XYZ file of N, CA, C and O in Angstrom:
628
model
N 77.570 82.294 -79.062
C 76.902 83.288 -78.246
C 75.917 82.610 -77.305
O 75.821 82.963 -76.154
N 75.206 81.637 -77.824
C 74.210 80.922 -77.037
C 74.879 80.183 -75.872
O 74.362 80.163 -74.763
N 76.032 79.595 -76.147
C 76.766 78.873 -75.118
C 77.204 79.831 -74.003
O 77.150 79.495 -72.820
N 77.598 81.043 -74.356
C 78.006 82.052 -73.387
C 76.829 82.456 -72.505
O 76.973 82.592 -71.285
N 75.650 82.616 -73.074
C 74.455 82.976 -72.304
C 74.120 81.897 -71.286
O 73.791 82.189 -70.132
N 74.198 80.641 -71.710
C 73.910 79.521 -70.804
C 74.939 79.500 -69.676
O 74.600 79.301 -68.509
N 76.195 79.718 -70.012
C 77.261 79.735 -69.019
C 77.023 80.839 -67.987
O 77.123 80.613 -66.781
N 76.697 82.041 -68.454
C 76.425 83.149 -67.534
C 75.183 82.872 -66.679
O 75.151 83.206 -65.493
N 74.173 82.266 -67.248
C 72.968 81.923 -66.496
C 73.305 80.919 -65.397
O 72.869 81.054 -64.247
N 74.090 79.915 -65.723
C 74.480 78.915 -64.726
C 75.343 79.544 -63.633
O 75.180 79.245 -62.451
N 76.235 80.421 -64.038
C 77.075 81.118 -63.077
C 76.220 81.980 -62.136
O 76.440 82.010 -60.934
N 75.236 82.664 -62.696
C 74.336 83.494 -61.885
C 73.533 82.680 -60.896
O 73.418 83.027 -59.720
N 72.992 81.548 -61.335
C 72.220 80.676 -60.439
C 73.125 80.118 -59.346
O 72.757 80.078 -58.168
N 74.319 79.703 -59.724
C 75.265 79.172 -58.737
C 75.650 80.210 -57.704
O 75.702 79.931 -56.504
N 75.920 81.419 -58.156
C 76.276 82.506 -57.240
C 75.114 82.827 -56.302
O 75.310 82.997 -55.096
N 73.914 82.892 -56.848
C 72.732 83.154 -56.010
C 72.576 82.064 -54.960
O 72.254 82.345 -53.801
N 72.813 80.830 -55.342
C 72.715 79.715 -54.389
C 73.725 79.845 -53.264
O 73.409 79.625 -52.100
N 74.960 80.209 -53.605
C 75.987 80.390 -52.576
C 75.654 81.543 -51.646
O 75.805 81.443 -50.431
N 75.209 82.652 -52.210
C 74.833 83.811 -51.390
C 73.705 83.432 -50.440
O 73.736 83.755 -49.249
N 72.714 82.724 -50.940
C 71.590 82.305 -50.097
C 72.058 81.352 -49.012
O 71.694 81.493 -47.843
N 72.891 80.383 -49.372
C 73.369 79.399 -48.391
C 74.198 80.060 -47.301
O 74.049 79.758 -46.119
N 75.105 80.955 -47.693
C 75.953 81.611 -46.706
C 75.255 82.759 -46.007
O 75.520 83.040 -44.850
N 74.359 83.434 -46.685
C 73.720 84.616 -46.126
C 72.448 84.359 -45.347
O 72.017 85.187 -44.564
N 71.820 83.180 -45.541
C 70.544 82.928 -44.891
C 70.606 83.015 -43.371
O 69.748 83.640 -42.753
N 71.606 82.422 -42.696
C 71.633 82.561 -41.230
C 71.687 84.023 -40.789
O 71.011 84.410 -39.842
N 72.489 84.844 -41.503
C 72.552 86.260 -41.155
C 71.202 86.931 -41.376
O 70.721 87.676 -40.531
N 70.574 86.668 -42.526
C 69.284 87.270 -42.840
C 68.234 86.861 -41.810
O 67.479 87.695 -41.310
N 68.190 85.581 -41.453
C 67.212 85.104 -40.471
C 67.436 85.770 -39.119
O 66.485 86.153 -38.439
N 68.696 85.942 -38.744
C 68.988 86.608 -37.473
C 68.530 88.059 -37.500
O 67.991 88.562 -36.514
N 68.707 88.740 -38.634
C 68.264 90.128 -38.736
C 66.748 90.232 -38.625
O 66.218 91.156 -38.030
N 66.039 89.293 -39.213
C 64.577 89.324 -39.167
C 64.049 89.071 -37.757
O 62.960 89.488 -37.408
N 64.808 88.383 -36.914
C 64.375 88.127 -35.546
C 65.057 89.064 -34.564
O 64.873 88.933 -33.369
N 65.860 89.988 -35.072
C 66.500 90.953 -34.198
C 67.755 90.426 -33.542
O 68.213 90.969 -32.554
N 68.339 89.399 -34.027
C 69.560 88.861 -33.453
C 69.610 87.358 -33.588
O 68.917 86.770 -34.408
N 70.425 86.762 -32.765
C 70.604 85.323 -32.800
C 69.350 84.640 -32.268
O 68.927 84.870 -31.153
N 68.742 83.810 -33.097
C 67.535 83.101 -32.678
C 67.771 81.603 -32.647
O 66.839 80.828 -32.798
N 69.023 81.193 -32.417
C 69.336 79.776 -32.365
C 68.690 79.140 -31.136
O 68.341 79.819 -30.168
N 68.552 77.828 -31.193
C 67.934 77.101 -30.080
C 68.714 77.322 -28.781
O 68.124 77.466 -27.704
N 70.049 77.386 -28.883
C 70.866 77.613 -27.687
C 70.637 78.981 -27.081
O 70.558 79.130 -25.858
N 70.534 79.989 -27.932
C 70.288 81.353 -27.446
C 68.918 81.451 -26.805
O 68.757 82.055 -25.741
N 67.917 80.842 -27.432
C 66.558 80.875 -26.878
C 66.506 80.128 -25.546
O 65.865 80.589 -24.589
N 67.208 79.005 -25.446
C 67.244 78.249 -24.185
C 67.901 79.076 -23.081
O 67.414 79.109 -21.940
N 69.001 79.750 -23.413
C 69.647 80.631 -22.436
C 68.689 81.739 -22.026
O 68.541 82.038 -20.835
N 68.016 82.342 -22.998
C 67.064 83.405 -22.703
C 65.922 82.940 -21.824
O 65.487 83.656 -20.921
N 65.454 81.728 -22.060
C 64.368 81.163 -21.245
C 64.818 81.002 -19.792
O 64.077 81.346 -18.861
N 66.036 80.501 -19.601
C 66.564 80.332 -18.237
C 66.751 81.683 -17.554
O 66.391 81.851 -16.381
N 67.301 82.648 -18.272
C 67.493 83.982 -17.698
C 66.161 84.662 -17.410
O 66.019 85.344 -16.386
N 65.197 84.481 -18.300
C 63.863 85.050 -18.069
C 63.281 84.479 -16.771
O 62.750 85.228 -15.932
N 63.369 83.159 -16.594
C 62.833 82.520 -15.386
C 63.513 83.072 -14.132
O 62.861 83.304 -13.107
N 64.807 83.333 -14.231
C 65.588 83.809 -13.091
C 65.377 85.291 -12.805
O 65.267 85.698 -11.649
N 65.307 86.108 -13.850
C 65.336 87.564 -13.662
C 64.011 88.289 -13.924
O 63.834 89.402 -13.456
N 63.119 87.682 -14.703
C 61.945 88.419 -15.185
C 60.602 87.840 -14.725
O 59.633 88.584 -14.585
N 60.541 86.529 -14.568
C 59.260 85.854 -14.335
C 58.572 86.290 -13.046
O 57.336 86.275 -12.980
N 59.331 86.689 -12.040
C 58.712 87.093 -10.774
C 57.723 88.244 -10.983
O 56.686 88.301 -10.320
N 58.001 89.120 -11.913
C 57.104 90.249 -12.184
C 56.263 90.035 -13.442
O 55.069 90.321 -13.444
N 56.896 89.557 -14.510
C 56.206 89.433 -15.798
C 55.496 88.099 -15.982
O 54.812 87.917 -16.996
N 55.630 87.188 -15.014
C 54.917 85.920 -15.053
C 55.702 84.804 -15.726
O 56.396 85.030 -16.711
N 55.572 83.612 -15.161
C 56.273 82.448 -15.699
C 55.842 82.139 -17.123
O 56.617 81.595 -17.908
N 54.614 82.497 -17.458
C 54.092 82.258 -18.807
C 54.019 83.556 -19.612
O 53.248 83.653 -20.561
N 54.810 84.556 -19.197
C 54.872 85.863 -19.854
C 53.538 86.608 -19.808
O 53.288 87.502 -20.614
N 52.681 86.276 -18.837
C 51.325 86.825 -18.775
C 51.226 88.203 -18.119
O 50.183 88.853 -18.178
N 52.295 88.664 -17.473
C 52.261 89.974 -16.839
C 51.458 89.973 -15.547
O 50.896 88.954 -15.148
N 51.403 91.130 -14.910
C 50.632 91.263 -13.683
C 49.169 91.566 -14.012
O 48.852 92.105 -15.077
N 48.326 91.231 -13.090
C 46.891 91.470 -13.255
C 46.623 92.957 -13.419
O 47.314 93.790 -12.826
N 45.640 93.274 -14.229
C 45.251 94.671 -14.477
C 46.458 95.532 -14.856
O 46.630 96.660 -14.377
N 47.278 95.021 -15.773
C 48.534 95.668 -16.117
C 48.370 97.019 -16.796
O 49.322 97.789 -16.872
N 47.164 97.363 -17.231
C 46.938 98.664 -17.867
C 46.493 99.736 -16.873
O 46.338 100.897 -17.241
N 46.266 99.349 -15.620
C 45.800 100.286 -14.589
C 46.906 100.521 -13.567
O 47.545 99.573 -13.113
N 47.116 101.773 -13.169
C 48.181 102.064 -12.195
C 47.957 101.348 -10.860
O 46.821 101.140 -10.418
N 49.063 101.004 -10.231
C 49.050 100.451 -8.879
C 48.763 101.584 -7.891
O 48.827 102.763 -8.265
N 48.462 101.280 -6.623
C 48.269 102.348 -5.634
C 49.465 103.316 -5.555
O 49.302 104.489 -5.248
N 50.649 102.825 -5.881
C 51.851 103.669 -5.867
C 51.879 104.657 -7.033
O 52.717 105.550 -7.077
N 50.971 104.467 -8.013
C 50.959 105.299 -9.207
C 51.797 104.718 -10.337
O 51.738 105.181 -11.471
N 52.570 103.700 -10.021
C 53.386 103.047 -11.044
C 52.557 101.986 -11.759
O 51.557 101.505 -11.243
N 53.000 101.639 -12.954
C 52.272 100.647 -13.756
C 52.735 99.234 -13.416
O 53.921 99.002 -13.184
N 51.806 98.274 -13.394
C 52.198 96.875 -13.191
C 53.036 96.375 -14.374
O 53.040 96.981 -15.448
N 53.703 95.264 -14.153
C 54.520 94.663 -15.209
C 53.609 94.153 -16.321
O 52.697 93.366 -16.072
N 53.841 94.586 -17.553
C 52.987 94.145 -18.664
C 53.330 92.720 -19.097
O 54.426 92.226 -18.820
N 52.415 92.080 -19.797
C 52.731 90.764 -20.354
C 53.704 90.892 -21.519
O 53.746 91.922 -22.195
N 54.469 89.834 -21.718
C 55.370 89.791 -22.874
C 54.892 88.784 -23.910
O 55.545 88.581 -24.924
N 53.739 88.179 -23.657
C 53.156 87.295 -24.664
C 52.423 88.155 -25.693
O 52.494 89.385 -25.655
N 51.723 87.540 -26.596
C 51.054 88.278 -27.676
C 49.934 89.191 -27.176
O 49.530 90.107 -27.885
N 49.450 88.982 -25.942
C 48.372 89.826 -25.417
C 48.876 91.189 -24.961
O 48.085 92.095 -24.734
N 50.174 91.349 -24.835
C 50.751 92.604 -24.380
C 51.153 93.503 -25.535
O 50.705 93.331 -26.667
N 52.010 94.452 -25.235
C 52.438 95.414 -26.253
C 53.925 95.325 -26.564
O 54.443 96.132 -27.333
N 54.616 94.356 -25.998
C 56.058 94.240 -26.227
C 56.376 94.151 -27.711
O 57.312 94.792 -28.198
N 55.581 93.397 -28.440
C 55.838 93.197 -29.868
C 55.561 94.442 -30.705
O 55.882 94.482 -31.876
N 55.024 95.485 -30.092
C 54.793 96.753 -30.794
C 56.068 97.603 -30.871
O 56.072 98.627 -31.544
N 57.106 97.200 -30.148
C 58.323 98.013 -30.046
C 59.468 97.401 -30.846
O 59.657 96.192 -30.852
N 60.291 98.253 -31.474
C 61.456 97.740 -32.201
C 62.526 97.217 -31.242
O 62.540 97.551 -30.053
N 63.426 96.430 -31.796
C 64.481 95.798 -31.007
C 65.274 96.782 -30.160
O 65.556 96.516 -28.989
N 65.659 97.907 -30.743
C 66.486 98.871 -30.013
C 65.778 99.384 -28.758
O 66.410 99.571 -27.720
N 64.484 99.607 -28.850
C 63.712 100.096 -27.696
C 63.620 98.997 -26.639
O 63.832 99.253 -25.446
N 63.322 97.769 -27.051
C 63.228 96.664 -26.099
C 64.562 96.447 -25.384
O 64.602 96.239 -24.162
N 65.643 96.505 -26.145
C 66.965 96.321 -25.551
C 67.248 97.426 -24.538
O 67.691 97.161 -23.416
N 66.974 98.662 -24.901
C 67.278 99.793 -24.004
C 66.416 99.748 -22.741
O 66.912 100.019 -21.649
N 65.132 99.405 -22.883
C 64.271 99.280 -21.697
C 64.834 98.224 -20.761
O 64.895 98.425 -19.541
N 65.240 97.094 -21.317
C 65.750 96.005 -20.491
C 67.083 96.383 -19.854
O 67.309 96.114 -18.668
N 67.948 97.000 -20.602
C 69.284 97.329 -20.089
C 69.264 98.500 -19.111
O 69.894 98.445 -18.053
N 68.523 99.565 -19.463
C 68.580 100.805 -18.688
C 67.344 101.067 -17.834
O 67.355 101.967 -16.996
N 66.261 100.333 -18.071
C 65.014 100.566 -17.361
C 64.079 101.429 -18.193
O 64.531 102.189 -19.056
N 62.778 101.333 -17.945
C 61.793 102.078 -18.744
C 61.979 103.587 -18.726
O 61.727 104.259 -19.723
N 62.426 104.145 -17.618
C 62.576 105.600 -17.522
C 63.552 106.134 -18.565
O 63.401 107.265 -19.034
N 64.540 105.326 -18.955
C 65.512 105.759 -19.961
C 64.858 105.983 -21.312
O 65.322 106.797 -22.104
N 63.769 105.290 -21.571
C 63.075 105.412 -22.847
C 61.910 106.395 -22.749
O 61.722 107.240 -23.608
N 61.152 106.280 -21.675
C 59.957 107.118 -21.515
C 60.338 108.557 -21.180
O 59.757 109.500 -21.715
N 61.323 108.728 -20.286
C 61.768 110.071 -19.900
C 60.759 110.786 -19.021
O 59.895 110.175 -18.393
N 60.855 112.116 -18.964
C 59.927 112.984 -18.214
C 59.723 112.532 -16.767
O 58.622 112.615 -16.232
N 60.766 112.009 -16.119
C 60.670 111.610 -14.724
C 59.858 110.354 -14.475
O 59.441 110.104 -13.342
N 59.610 109.573 -15.513
C 58.820 108.345 -15.369
C 59.451 107.437 -14.320
O 60.662 107.248 -14.298
N 58.604 106.907 -13.453
C 59.077 105.994 -12.421
C 58.462 104.624 -12.650
O 57.284 104.502 -12.972
N 59.293 103.618 -12.443
C 58.873 102.246 -12.683
C 59.479 101.341 -11.627
O 60.541 101.634 -11.075
N 58.795 100.246 -11.362
C 59.353 99.245 -10.458
C 60.399 98.392 -11.167
O 61.116 97.637 -10.522
N 60.489 98.502 -12.487
C 61.452 97.703 -13.231
C 62.812 98.390 -13.253
O 62.944 99.509 -13.739
N 63.824 97.696 -12.736
C 65.170 98.263 -12.823
C 65.764 97.993 -14.201
O 65.245 97.175 -14.964
N 66.838 98.663 -14.498
C 67.625 98.290 -15.662
C 68.454 97.069 -15.289
O 68.866 96.919 -14.142
N 68.694 96.190 -16.233
C 69.428 94.968 -15.957
C 70.845 94.992 -16.512
O 71.539 93.980 -16.515
N 71.299 96.158 -16.974
C 72.628 96.270 -17.547
C 73.753 95.970 -16.580
O 74.852 95.619 -16.994
N 73.480 96.081 -15.285
C 74.524 95.802 -14.297
C 74.530 94.338 -13.845
O 75.442 93.934 -13.124
N 73.527 93.557 -14.273
C 73.488 92.145 -13.871
C 73.447 91.182 -15.054
O 73.626 89.977 -14.869
N 73.206 91.691 -16.245
C 73.208 90.860 -17.446
C 74.045 91.524 -18.526
O 73.996 92.749 -18.686
N 74.773 90.706 -19.265
C 75.547 91.226 -20.397
C 74.590 91.564 -21.542
O 73.428 91.142 -21.541
N 75.097 92.288 -22.522
C 74.292 92.598 -23.704
C 73.819 91.306 -24.371
O 72.670 91.215 -24.806
N 74.701 90.313 -24.445
C 74.339 89.037 -25.074
C 73.220 88.340 -24.303
O 72.326 87.744 -24.896
N 73.257 88.424 -22.973
C 72.201 87.813 -22.166
C 70.874 88.546 -22.357
O 69.817 87.913 -22.436
N 70.924 89.858 -22.442
C 69.701 90.632 -22.692
C 69.125 90.254 -24.053
O 67.914 90.018 -24.187
N 69.975 90.159 -25.062
C 69.511 89.737 -26.393
C 68.907 88.329 -26.334
O 67.920 88.052 -27.014
N 69.482 87.453 -25.519
C 68.951 86.093 -25.393
C 67.556 86.100 -24.770
O 66.662 85.375 -25.215
N 67.354 86.910 -23.738
C 66.027 87.018 -23.123
C 65.019 87.521 -24.150
O 63.909 86.979 -24.272
N 65.399 88.529 -24.904
C 64.493 89.069 -25.921
C 64.220 88.041 -27.017
O 63.090 87.943 -27.508
N 65.234 87.259 -27.386
C 65.030 86.198 -28.390
C 64.048 85.157 -27.863
O 63.173 84.680 -28.607
N 64.147 84.814 -26.582
C 63.191 83.872 -25.986
C 61.776 84.443 -26.030
O 60.833 83.769 -26.451
N 61.618 85.677 -25.590
C 60.290 86.293 -25.573
C 59.694 86.289 -26.981
O 58.554 85.875 -27.190
N 60.492 86.717 -27.968
C 59.998 86.775 -29.348
C 59.655 85.385 -29.883
O 58.736 85.251 -30.689
N 60.365 84.362 -29.414
C 60.112 83.006 -29.905
C 58.741 82.487 -29.493
O 58.246 81.523 -30.076
N 58.127 83.131 -28.512
C 56.811 82.677 -28.037
C 55.649 83.341 -28.781
O 54.509 82.914 -28.627
N 55.948 84.376 -29.549
C 54.889 85.105 -30.244
C 54.420 84.352 -31.482
O 55.215 83.690 -32.153
N 53.162 84.522 -31.831
C 52.684 83.984 -33.114
C 53.425 84.657 -34.275
O 53.976 85.760 -34.130
N 53.421 84.014 -35.418
C 54.145 84.485 -36.597
C 53.792 85.924 -36.968
O 54.663 86.723 -37.299
N 52.519 86.275 -36.924
C 52.101 87.626 -37.326
C 52.738 88.696 -36.445
O 53.200 89.722 -36.941
N 52.792 88.475 -35.129
C 53.400 89.436 -34.216
C 54.911 89.506 -34.424
O 55.501 90.584 -34.391
N 55.547 88.353 -34.653
C 56.995 88.350 -34.912
C 57.310 89.119 -36.193
O 58.267 89.894 -36.234
N 56.498 88.902 -37.214
C 56.725 89.579 -38.488
C 56.542 91.099 -38.327
O 57.334 91.888 -38.819
N 55.497 91.508 -37.615
C 55.236 92.933 -37.383
C 56.411 93.569 -36.632
O 56.913 94.626 -37.011
N 56.864 92.912 -35.570
C 57.939 93.454 -34.752
C 59.248 93.499 -35.539
O 60.011 94.464 -35.437
N 59.518 92.496 -36.349
C 60.727 92.492 -37.173
C 60.695 93.643 -38.181
O 61.720 94.294 -38.421
N 59.532 93.905 -38.737
C 59.403 95.009 -39.693
C 59.619 96.355 -38.992
O 60.280 97.244 -39.525
N 59.075 96.503 -37.788
C 59.299 97.752 -37.025
C 60.793 97.933 -36.755
O 61.321 99.045 -36.867
N 61.467 96.857 -36.398
C 62.902 96.921 -36.115
C 63.684 97.261 -37.377
O 64.633 98.046 -37.336
N 63.291 96.675 -38.503
C 63.965 96.958 -39.767
C 63.823 98.439 -40.123
O 64.789 99.098 -40.502
N 62.620 98.963 -39.972
C 62.378 100.384 -40.288
C 63.189 101.298 -39.379
O 63.655 102.349 -39.810
N 63.342 100.911 -38.136
C 64.105 101.709 -37.184
C 65.580 101.785 -37.598
O 66.243 102.788 -37.348
N 66.076 100.714 -38.206
C 67.493 100.674 -38.617
C 67.749 101.388 -39.938
O 68.897 101.682 -40.258
N 66.706 101.662 -40.719
C 66.872 102.307 -42.028
C 67.376 103.736 -41.846
O 66.915 104.449 -40.956
N 68.303 104.157 -42.687
C 68.748 105.561 -42.609
C 67.625 106.502 -43.025
O 66.809 106.179 -43.900
N 67.577 107.648 -42.385
C 66.573 108.661 -42.720
C 66.993 109.334 -44.010
O 68.141 109.737 -44.172
N 66.045 109.454 -44.929
C 66.362 110.065 -46.219
C 65.654 111.381 -46.381
O 64.663 111.665 -45.924
């Protein structure tokens, strides 16, 4: 009986090790909202420089006085670094804002200078830009944003 217990214990540890080894990349990707590989982040950085930096800043700093409306009544581009509010939003919201534009999320006739990028970037490219932005945040902000995204994906009970 004792030999059987040891055998089952070893089998359990071995199985847990295999699950962790094979499942860790998937789990890590889920915690960061997608693929967070160095290649994806590098692609996102290049796309950010090409498509986003003109408004949101080369260092993700956003436009000056980003919390105050412009003379047009529209809001300036917010920062995407830790000083902004990007990390307060779950992945699905960030993706939709980027793909469809802020008005798609805010509604009520909201007008923004930011277009949707769904017609110029693929879903994978949008995810890469978001992975780059998230890679610049401190650990606490990344953890908070990952938790918000996880909660958003949970089924309502």
